[in-house]
Short mmCIF file of C-alpha atoms and ligand atoms in Angstrom, two decimals:
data_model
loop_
_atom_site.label_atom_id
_atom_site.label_comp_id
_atom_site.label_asym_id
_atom_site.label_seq_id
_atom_site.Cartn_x
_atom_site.Cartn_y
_atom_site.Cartn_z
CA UNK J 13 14.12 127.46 119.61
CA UNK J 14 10.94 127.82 121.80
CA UNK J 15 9.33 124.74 119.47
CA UNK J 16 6.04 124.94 121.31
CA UNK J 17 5.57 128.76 121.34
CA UNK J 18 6.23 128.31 117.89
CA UNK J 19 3.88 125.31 117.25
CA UNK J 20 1.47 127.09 119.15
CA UNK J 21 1.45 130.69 117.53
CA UNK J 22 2.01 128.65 113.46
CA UNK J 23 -1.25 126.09 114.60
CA UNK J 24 0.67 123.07 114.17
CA UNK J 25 -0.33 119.97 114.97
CA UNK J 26 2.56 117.77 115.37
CA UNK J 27 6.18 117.17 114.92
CA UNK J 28 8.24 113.91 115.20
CA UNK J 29 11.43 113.60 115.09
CA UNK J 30 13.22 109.88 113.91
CA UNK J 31 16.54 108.45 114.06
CA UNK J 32 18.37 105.33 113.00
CA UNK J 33 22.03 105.79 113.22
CA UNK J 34 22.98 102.90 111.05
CA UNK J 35 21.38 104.12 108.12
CA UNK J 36 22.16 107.77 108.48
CA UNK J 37 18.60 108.64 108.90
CA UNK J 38 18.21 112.06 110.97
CA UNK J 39 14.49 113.21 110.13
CA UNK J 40 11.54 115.99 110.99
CA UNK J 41 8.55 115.20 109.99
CA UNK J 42 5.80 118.49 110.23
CA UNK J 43 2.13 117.90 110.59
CA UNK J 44 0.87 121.61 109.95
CA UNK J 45 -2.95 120.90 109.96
CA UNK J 46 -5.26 118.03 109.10
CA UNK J 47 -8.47 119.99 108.99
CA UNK J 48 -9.00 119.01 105.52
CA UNK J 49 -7.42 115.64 105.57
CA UNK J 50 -4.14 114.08 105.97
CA UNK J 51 -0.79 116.10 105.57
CA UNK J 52 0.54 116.15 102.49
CA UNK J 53 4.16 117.30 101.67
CA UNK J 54 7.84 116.14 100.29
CA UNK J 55 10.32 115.02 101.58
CA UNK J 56 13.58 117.28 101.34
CA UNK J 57 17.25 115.86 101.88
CA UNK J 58 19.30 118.76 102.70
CA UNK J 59 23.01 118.82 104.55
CA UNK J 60 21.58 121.61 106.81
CA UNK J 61 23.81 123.53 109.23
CA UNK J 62 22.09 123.00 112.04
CA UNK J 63 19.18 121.34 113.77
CA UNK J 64 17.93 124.47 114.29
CA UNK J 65 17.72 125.19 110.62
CA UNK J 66 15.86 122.38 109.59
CA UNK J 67 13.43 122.37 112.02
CA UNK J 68 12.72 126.10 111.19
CA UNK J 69 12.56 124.76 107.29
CA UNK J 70 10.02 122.05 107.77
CA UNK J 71 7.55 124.43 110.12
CA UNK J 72 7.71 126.99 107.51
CA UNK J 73 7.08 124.74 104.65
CA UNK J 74 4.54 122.37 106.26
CA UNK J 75 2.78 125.37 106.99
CA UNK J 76 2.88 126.56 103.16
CA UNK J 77 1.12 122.66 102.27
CA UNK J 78 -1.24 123.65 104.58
CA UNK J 79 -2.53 126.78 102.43
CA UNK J 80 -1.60 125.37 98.89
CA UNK J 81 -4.14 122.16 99.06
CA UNK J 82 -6.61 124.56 100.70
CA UNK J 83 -6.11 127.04 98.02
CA UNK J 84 -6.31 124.42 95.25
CA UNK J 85 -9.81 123.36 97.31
CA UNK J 86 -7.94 119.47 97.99
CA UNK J 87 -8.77 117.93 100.79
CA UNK J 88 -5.68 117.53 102.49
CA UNK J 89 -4.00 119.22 105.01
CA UNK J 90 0.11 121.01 104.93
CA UNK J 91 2.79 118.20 106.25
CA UNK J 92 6.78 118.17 105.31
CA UNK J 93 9.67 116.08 106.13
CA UNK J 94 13.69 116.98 106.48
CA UNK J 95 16.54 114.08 106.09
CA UNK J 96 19.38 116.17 107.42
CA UNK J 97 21.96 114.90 104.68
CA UNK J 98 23.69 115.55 101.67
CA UNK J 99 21.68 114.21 98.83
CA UNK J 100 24.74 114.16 96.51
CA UNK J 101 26.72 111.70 98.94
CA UNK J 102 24.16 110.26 101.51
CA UNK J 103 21.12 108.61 99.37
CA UNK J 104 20.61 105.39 99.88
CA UNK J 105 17.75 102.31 100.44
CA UNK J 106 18.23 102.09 103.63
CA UNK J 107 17.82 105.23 104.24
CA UNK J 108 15.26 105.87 102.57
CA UNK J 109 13.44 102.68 103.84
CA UNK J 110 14.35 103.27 107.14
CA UNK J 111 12.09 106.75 106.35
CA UNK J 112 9.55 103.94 104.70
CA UNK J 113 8.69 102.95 108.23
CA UNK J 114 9.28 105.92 109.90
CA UNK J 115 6.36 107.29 107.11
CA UNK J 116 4.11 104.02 108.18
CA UNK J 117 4.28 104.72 111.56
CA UNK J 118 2.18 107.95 111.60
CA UNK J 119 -0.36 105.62 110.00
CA UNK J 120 -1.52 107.73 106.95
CA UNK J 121 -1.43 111.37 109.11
CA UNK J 122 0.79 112.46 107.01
CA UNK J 123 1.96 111.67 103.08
CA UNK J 124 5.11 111.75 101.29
CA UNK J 125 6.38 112.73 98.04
CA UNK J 126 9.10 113.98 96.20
CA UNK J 127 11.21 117.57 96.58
CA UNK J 128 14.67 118.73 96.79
CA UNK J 129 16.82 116.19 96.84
CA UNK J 130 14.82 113.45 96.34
CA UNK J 131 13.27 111.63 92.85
CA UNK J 132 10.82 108.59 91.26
CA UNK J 133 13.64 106.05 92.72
CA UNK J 134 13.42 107.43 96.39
CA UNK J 135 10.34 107.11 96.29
CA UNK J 136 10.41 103.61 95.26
CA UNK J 137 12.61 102.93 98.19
CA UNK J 138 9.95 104.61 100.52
CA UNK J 139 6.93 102.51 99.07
CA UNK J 140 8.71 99.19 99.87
CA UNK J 141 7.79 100.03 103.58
CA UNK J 142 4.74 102.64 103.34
CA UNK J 143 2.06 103.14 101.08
CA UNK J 144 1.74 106.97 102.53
CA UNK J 145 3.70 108.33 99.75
CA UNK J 146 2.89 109.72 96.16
CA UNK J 147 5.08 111.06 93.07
CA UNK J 148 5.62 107.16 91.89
CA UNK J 149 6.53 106.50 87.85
CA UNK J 150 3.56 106.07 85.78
CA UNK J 151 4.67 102.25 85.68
CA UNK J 152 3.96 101.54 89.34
CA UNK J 153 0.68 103.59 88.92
CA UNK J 154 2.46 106.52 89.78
CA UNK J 155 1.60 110.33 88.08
CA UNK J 156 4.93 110.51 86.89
CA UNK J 157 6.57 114.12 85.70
CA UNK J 158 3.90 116.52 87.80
CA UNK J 159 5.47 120.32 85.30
CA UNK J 160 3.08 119.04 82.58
CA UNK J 161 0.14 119.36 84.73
CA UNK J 162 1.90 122.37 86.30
CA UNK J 163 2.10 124.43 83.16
CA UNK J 164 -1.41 123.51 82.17
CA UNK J 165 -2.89 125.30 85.87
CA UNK J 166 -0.56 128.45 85.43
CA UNK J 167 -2.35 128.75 81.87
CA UNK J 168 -5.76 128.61 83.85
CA UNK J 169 -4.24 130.91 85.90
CA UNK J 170 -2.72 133.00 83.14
CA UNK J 171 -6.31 133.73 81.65
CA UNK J 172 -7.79 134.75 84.75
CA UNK J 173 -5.56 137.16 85.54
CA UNK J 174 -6.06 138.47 82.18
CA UNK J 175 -10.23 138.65 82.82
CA UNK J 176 -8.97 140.46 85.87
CA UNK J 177 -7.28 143.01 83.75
CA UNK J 178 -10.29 143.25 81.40
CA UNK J 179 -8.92 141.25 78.86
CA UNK J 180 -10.69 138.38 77.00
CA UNK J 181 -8.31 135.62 78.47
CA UNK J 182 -7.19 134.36 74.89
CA UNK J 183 -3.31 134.41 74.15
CA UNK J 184 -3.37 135.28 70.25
CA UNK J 185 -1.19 138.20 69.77
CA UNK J 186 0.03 138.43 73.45
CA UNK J 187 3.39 138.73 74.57
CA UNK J 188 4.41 136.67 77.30
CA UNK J 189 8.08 136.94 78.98
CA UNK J 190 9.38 133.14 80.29
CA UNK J 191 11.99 133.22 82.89
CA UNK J 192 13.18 129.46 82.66
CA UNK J 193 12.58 127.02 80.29
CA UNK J 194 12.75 123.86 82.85
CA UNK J 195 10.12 121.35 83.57
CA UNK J 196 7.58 124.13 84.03
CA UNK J 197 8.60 126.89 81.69
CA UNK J 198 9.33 124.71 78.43
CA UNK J 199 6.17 122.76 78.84
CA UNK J 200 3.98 126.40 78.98
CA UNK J 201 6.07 127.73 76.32
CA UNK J 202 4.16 124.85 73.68
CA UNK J 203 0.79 125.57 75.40
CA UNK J 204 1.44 129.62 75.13
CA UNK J 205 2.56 129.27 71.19
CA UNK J 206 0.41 126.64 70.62
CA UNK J 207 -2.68 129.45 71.49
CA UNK J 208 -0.44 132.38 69.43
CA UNK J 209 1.56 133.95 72.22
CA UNK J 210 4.73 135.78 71.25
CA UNK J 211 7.25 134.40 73.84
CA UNK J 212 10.24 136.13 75.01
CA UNK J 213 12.40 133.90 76.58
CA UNK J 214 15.33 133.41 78.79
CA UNK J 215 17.59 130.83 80.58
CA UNK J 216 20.77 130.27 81.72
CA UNK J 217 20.81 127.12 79.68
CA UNK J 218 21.47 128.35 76.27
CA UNK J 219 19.98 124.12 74.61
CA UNK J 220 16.78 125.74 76.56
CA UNK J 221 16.43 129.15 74.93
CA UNK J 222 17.88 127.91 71.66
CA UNK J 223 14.97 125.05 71.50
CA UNK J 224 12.13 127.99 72.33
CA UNK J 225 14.11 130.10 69.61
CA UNK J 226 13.70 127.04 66.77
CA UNK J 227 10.27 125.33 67.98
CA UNK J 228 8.21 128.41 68.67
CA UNK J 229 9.65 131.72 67.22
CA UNK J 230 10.82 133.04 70.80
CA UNK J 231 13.07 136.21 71.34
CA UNK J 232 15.37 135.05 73.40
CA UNK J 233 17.19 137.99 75.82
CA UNK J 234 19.81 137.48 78.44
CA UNK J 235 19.00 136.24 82.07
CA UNK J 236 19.45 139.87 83.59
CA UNK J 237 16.91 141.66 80.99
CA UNK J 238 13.67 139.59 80.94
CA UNK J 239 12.38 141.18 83.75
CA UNK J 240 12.39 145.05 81.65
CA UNK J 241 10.99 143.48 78.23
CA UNK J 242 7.75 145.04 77.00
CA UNK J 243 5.23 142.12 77.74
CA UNK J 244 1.65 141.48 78.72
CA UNK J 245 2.86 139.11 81.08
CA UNK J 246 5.92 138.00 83.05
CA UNK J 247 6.28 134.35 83.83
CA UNK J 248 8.36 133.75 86.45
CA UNK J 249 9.53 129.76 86.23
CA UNK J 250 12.95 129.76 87.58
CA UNK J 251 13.97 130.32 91.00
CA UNK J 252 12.19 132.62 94.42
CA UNK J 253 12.40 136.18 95.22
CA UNK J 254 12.09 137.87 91.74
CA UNK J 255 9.86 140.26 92.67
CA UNK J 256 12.19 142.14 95.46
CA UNK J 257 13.26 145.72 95.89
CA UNK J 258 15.68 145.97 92.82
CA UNK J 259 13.55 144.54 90.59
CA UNK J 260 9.98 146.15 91.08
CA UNK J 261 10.72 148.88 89.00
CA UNK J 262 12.53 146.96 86.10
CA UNK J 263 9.63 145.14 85.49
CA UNK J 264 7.24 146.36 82.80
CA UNK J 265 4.66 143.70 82.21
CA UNK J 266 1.45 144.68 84.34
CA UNK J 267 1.01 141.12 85.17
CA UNK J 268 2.87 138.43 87.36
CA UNK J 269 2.05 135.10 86.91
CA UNK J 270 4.11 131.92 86.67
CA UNK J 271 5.43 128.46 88.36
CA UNK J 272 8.06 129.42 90.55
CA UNK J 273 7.53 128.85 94.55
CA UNK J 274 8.32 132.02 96.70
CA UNK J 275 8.23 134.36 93.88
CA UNK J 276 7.62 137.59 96.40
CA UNK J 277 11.29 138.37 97.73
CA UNK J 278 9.09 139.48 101.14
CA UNK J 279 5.61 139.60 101.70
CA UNK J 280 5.75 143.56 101.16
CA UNK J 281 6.43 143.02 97.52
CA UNK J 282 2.76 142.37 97.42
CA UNK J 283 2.02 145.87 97.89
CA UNK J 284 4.44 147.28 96.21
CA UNK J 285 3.44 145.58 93.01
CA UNK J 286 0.03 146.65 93.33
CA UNK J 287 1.02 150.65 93.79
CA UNK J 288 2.70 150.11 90.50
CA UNK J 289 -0.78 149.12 88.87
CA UNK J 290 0.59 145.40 88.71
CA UNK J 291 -1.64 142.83 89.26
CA UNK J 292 0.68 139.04 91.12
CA UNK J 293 -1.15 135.67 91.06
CA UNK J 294 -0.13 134.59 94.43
CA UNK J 295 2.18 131.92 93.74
CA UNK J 296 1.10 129.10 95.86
CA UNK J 297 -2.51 129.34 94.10
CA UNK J 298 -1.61 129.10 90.25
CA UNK J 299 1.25 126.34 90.84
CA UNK J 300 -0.43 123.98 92.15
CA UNK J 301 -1.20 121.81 88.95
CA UNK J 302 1.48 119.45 90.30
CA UNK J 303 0.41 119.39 93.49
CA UNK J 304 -3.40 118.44 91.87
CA UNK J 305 -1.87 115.87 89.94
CA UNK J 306 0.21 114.14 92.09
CA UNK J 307 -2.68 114.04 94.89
CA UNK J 308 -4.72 112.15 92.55
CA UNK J 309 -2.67 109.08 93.56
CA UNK J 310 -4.49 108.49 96.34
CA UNK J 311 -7.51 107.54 94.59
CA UNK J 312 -6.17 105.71 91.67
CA UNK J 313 -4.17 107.94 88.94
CA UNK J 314 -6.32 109.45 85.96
CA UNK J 315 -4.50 112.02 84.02
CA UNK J 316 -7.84 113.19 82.64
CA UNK J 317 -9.38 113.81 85.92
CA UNK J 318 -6.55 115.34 87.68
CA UNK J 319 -5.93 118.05 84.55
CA UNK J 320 -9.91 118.61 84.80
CA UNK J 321 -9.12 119.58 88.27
CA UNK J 322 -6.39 121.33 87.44
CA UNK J 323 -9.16 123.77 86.20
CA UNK J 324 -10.12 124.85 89.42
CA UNK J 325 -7.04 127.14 89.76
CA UNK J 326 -9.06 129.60 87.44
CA UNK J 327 -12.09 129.64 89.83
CA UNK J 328 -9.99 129.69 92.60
CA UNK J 329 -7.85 132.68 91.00
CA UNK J 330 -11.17 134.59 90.08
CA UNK J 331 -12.27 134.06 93.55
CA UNK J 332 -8.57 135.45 95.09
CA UNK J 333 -8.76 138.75 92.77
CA UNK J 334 -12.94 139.19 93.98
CA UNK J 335 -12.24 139.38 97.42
CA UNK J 336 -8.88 141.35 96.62
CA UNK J 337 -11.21 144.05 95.10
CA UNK J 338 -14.15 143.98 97.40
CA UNK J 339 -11.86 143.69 100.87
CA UNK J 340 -9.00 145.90 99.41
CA UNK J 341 -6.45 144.04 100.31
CA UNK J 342 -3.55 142.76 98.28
CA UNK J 343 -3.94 139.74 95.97
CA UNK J 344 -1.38 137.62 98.50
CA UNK J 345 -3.33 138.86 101.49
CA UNK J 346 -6.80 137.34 99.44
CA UNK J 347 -5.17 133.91 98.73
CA UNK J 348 -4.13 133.97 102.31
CA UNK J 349 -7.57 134.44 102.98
CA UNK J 350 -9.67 132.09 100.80
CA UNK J 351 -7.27 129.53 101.94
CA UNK J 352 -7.52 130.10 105.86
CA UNK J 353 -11.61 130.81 105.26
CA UNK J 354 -11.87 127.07 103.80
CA UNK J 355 -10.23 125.23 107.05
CA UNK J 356 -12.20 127.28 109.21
CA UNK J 357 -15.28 126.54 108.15
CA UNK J 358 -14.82 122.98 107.86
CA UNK J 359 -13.24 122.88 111.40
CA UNK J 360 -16.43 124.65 112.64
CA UNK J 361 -18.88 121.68 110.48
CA UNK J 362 -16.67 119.00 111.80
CA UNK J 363 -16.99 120.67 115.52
CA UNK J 364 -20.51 120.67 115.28
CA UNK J 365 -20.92 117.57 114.07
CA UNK J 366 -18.61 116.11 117.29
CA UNK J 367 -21.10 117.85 119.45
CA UNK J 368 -24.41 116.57 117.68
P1 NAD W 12 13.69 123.19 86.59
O1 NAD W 12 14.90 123.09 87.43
O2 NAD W 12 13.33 122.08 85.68
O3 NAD W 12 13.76 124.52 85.69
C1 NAD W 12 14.28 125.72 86.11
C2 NAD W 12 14.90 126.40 84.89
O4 NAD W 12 15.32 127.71 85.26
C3 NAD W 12 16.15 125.66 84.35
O5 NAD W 12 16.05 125.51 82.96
C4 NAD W 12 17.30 126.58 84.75
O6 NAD W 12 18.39 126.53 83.84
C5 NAD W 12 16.60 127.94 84.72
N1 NAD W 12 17.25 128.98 85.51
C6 NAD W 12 17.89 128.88 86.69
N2 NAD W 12 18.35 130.07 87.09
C7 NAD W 12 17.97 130.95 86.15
C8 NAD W 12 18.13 132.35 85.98
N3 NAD W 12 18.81 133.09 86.86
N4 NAD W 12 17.59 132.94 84.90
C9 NAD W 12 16.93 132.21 83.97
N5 NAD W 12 16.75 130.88 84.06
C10 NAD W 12 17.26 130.26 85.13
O7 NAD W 12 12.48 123.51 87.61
P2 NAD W 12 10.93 123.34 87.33
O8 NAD W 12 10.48 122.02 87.83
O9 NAD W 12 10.58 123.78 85.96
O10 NAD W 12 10.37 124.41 88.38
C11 NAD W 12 10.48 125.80 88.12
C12 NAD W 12 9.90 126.56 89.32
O11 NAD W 12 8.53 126.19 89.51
C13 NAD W 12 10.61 126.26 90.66
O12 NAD W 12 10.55 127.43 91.45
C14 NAD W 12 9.72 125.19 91.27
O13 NAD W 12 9.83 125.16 92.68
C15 NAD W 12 8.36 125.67 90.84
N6 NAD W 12 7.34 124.61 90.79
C16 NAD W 12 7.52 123.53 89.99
C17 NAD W 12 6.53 122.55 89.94
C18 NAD W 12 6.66 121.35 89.03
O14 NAD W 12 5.67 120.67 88.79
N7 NAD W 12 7.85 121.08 88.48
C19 NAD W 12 5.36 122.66 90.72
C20 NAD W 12 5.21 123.80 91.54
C21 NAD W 12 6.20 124.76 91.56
#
C-alpha cells in the first residue's frame, strides 16, 4: 500500500502505529483531520487478515469521523483505532491498558471510545492510563447506552425528511417499516408509537418482533419482506448495504431514513434512489445522536443538553435536502458537502488568524 499517496489524496493527518508484544497489542491509530478539534473515533478489535486490511479499515473509517462530527456541527475532527485481534479470545487489561498509554501518548489529538469489539469495561481498562477516551458507564460519569439518544436524532431526522416531502412532520397515522429492533430500532419503535405511528416490524430475533407485536400493535413480517411493505417510511436499523441493486426496486416506501451505518450498498445507490422519486437521509447525518451524546463527555455529561443537541440533526437535515434541491445534486452528495464546507471555512478563519 502506497500509505502516503493515500494519506495524501484522503487529507489525513497522521497515523501511528504501536506495539507491545507481551500484551498482544498490535494497533493503528488514524488521525483523519483536526480542523475542528481533536479526533474522535472507536476503537475496533478485529482478527483482520492482514496488515493491509486494517490499515485500509482505519483510513476509511477515520475519514467517515471526520464528516459525521462535521455534519452533526461538533467540534471535533474524524480519528479511529484497529487492535488487530480476536475480540472473542484476545481481550484483556493489559491490553487494553497497554492501548491506555498508547491513547495518552498522542496527548489528547485524538479520543477513544467504544465500537466493534469493544464495551463500558474496555473502556474502563483504557481510562486507568488515559483520560482521552469517552463511552464510560453513567457511574464513572460516563453517557452510558448512546441508541437512546440515537433513536431520538433519527426521529429529528425522520420529521425533516417528511417537511421535505411536504408533509407536516407529525407521525399520527403514519406507517413506518423497522428493520431491527436492537439498541436503535426498539428504542424508536416507543418514540414512533408513542406519537401514533403504525409500525411494521422485523428481526431476526423473533423476543424482538414479538415485544413490538405486544407493546405497540406492530405487524410483524419476515426479514426478507420489510423492504416491499407499503410504508411512509423505511427504517433501516440493522446492518449496511440495504439499499443495493436487488433491493432498489423492492422497496416501496418513498423515504429512507434510519440508524444503520453504510446503509448505501455503493455510493451510486444515491442516485438511483432519487430516479425512483425516493428521497435517503444520508446516513452518517441522522445517526449521529450517539455520537452527540457520547461527545458530551468531554465537558461533563448532561443528558439534557446532549439530547437538546441532538436536535440539530433536523437543521442539519433541512440544510442537506436545501442545497440538494438548489445544487441538484443527490442528498449523499449534499451531506458530503455541508460537511466538507464547515472544515473549510474554519481552516481558512484559523489560517487567517495564524497570519494576523
Ligand atoms: P444491535 O445489534 O443492537 O441491533 C441490530 C438488530 O438487528 C438486532 O436486533 C438484530 O437481531 C437485527 N438484525 C440483524 N440482522 C438482521 C436482518 N437481516 N434482518 C432484520 N434484523 C436483523 O445494533 P444497534 O446498536 O441497534 O445498531 C443498529 C445499526 O445502527 C447498526 O448499523 C449500527 O452501526 C448503527 N448505529 C448505532 C448507533 C447506536 O447508538 N447504537 C449509533 C450510530 C449508528
Amino acid at each position: 500500500m502506497k500509505l502516503f499517496d493515500i494519506m495524501e489524496t484522503k487529507g489525513h493527518e497522521q497515523v501511528v502505529i504501536g506495539s507491545q508484544p507481551d500484551t498482544g497489542l498490535r494497533t493503528i491509530i488514524a488521525i483523519h483531520d483536526t480542523t475542528l478539534g481533536p479526533a474522535l473515533g472507536g476503537c475496533r478489535i478485529w482478527p483482520y487478515a492482514s496488515e493491509d486490511e486494517a490499515l485500509t479499515d482505519v483510513l476509511r473509517l477515520s475519514r467517515a469521523m471526520t464528516y459525521k462530527a462535521s455534519a452533526a456541527g461538533l467540534n471535533l475532527g474524524g480519528g479511529k483505532a484497529v487492535i488487530i485481534a480476536d475480540p472473542k479470545k484476545e481481550k484483556s487489561e493489559a491490553l487494553f491498558r497497554a492501548f491506555g498509554r498508547f491513547v495518552q501518548s498522542l496527548n489528547g489529538r485524538y479520543i477513544t471510545a467504544e465500537d466493534v469489539g469493544t464495551d463500558v469495561t474496555d473502556m474502563e481498562f483504557i481510562r486507568m492510563e488515559t483520560k482521552h477516551v469517552v463511552g464510560l458507564n453513567t457511574d464513572r460519569g460516563g453517557s452510558g447506552d448512546p441508541s437512546p439518544v440515537t433513536a431520538v436524532g433519527v426521529l429529528h431526522g425522520m420529521e425533516a425528511t417528511l417537511q421535505e416531502t411536504g408533509k407536516s412532520g407529525k407521525f399520527d397515522g403514519l406507517r413506518v417499516a423497522i428493520q431491527g429492533l436492537g439498541h436503535c430500532g426498539s428504542h424508536l419503535a416507543r418514540l414512533l408509537h408513542e406519537r401514533g405511528a403504525s409500525l411494521i416490524v422485523t428481526d431476526i430475533n423473533p423476543e424482538r418482533t414479538d415485544m413490538a407485536a405486544s407493546e405497540y400493535n406492530a405487524e410483524v413480517v419476515p426479514p426478507d419482506q420489510i423492504i416491499e411493505v407499503d410504508a411512509d417510511i423505511f427504517a433501516p436499523c440493522a446492518m449496511g448495504a440495504v439499499i443495493n441493486p436487488e433491493s432498489l426496486d423492492r422497496l416501496r416506501a418513498p423515504i429512507v431514513a434510519g440508524s444503520a451505518n453504510n446503509q448505501l450498498a455503493t455510493i451510486e445507490m444515491a442516485a438511483e434512489l432519487e430516479k425512483r422519486g425516493k428521497i435517503y437521509a444520508p446516513d452518517f447525518v441522522i445517526n449521529a445522536g450517539g455520537l452527540i451524546n457520547v461527545s458530551f463527555e468531554l465537558w461533563g455529561y448532561n443528558r439534557e443538553r446532549a439530547l437538546r443537541r441532538t436536535r440539530n440533526i433536523y437543521y442539519q437535515l433541512r440544510k442537506v435536502y436545501k442545497q440538494s434541491r438548489e445544487k441538484k445534486i443527490t442528498t449523499q452528495d449534499a451531506a458530503m458537502e455541508v460537511a466538507v464546507e464547515r472544515i473549510d471555512i474554519i481552516r481558512k478563519i484559523s489560517r487567517s488568524y495564524r497570519k494576523a
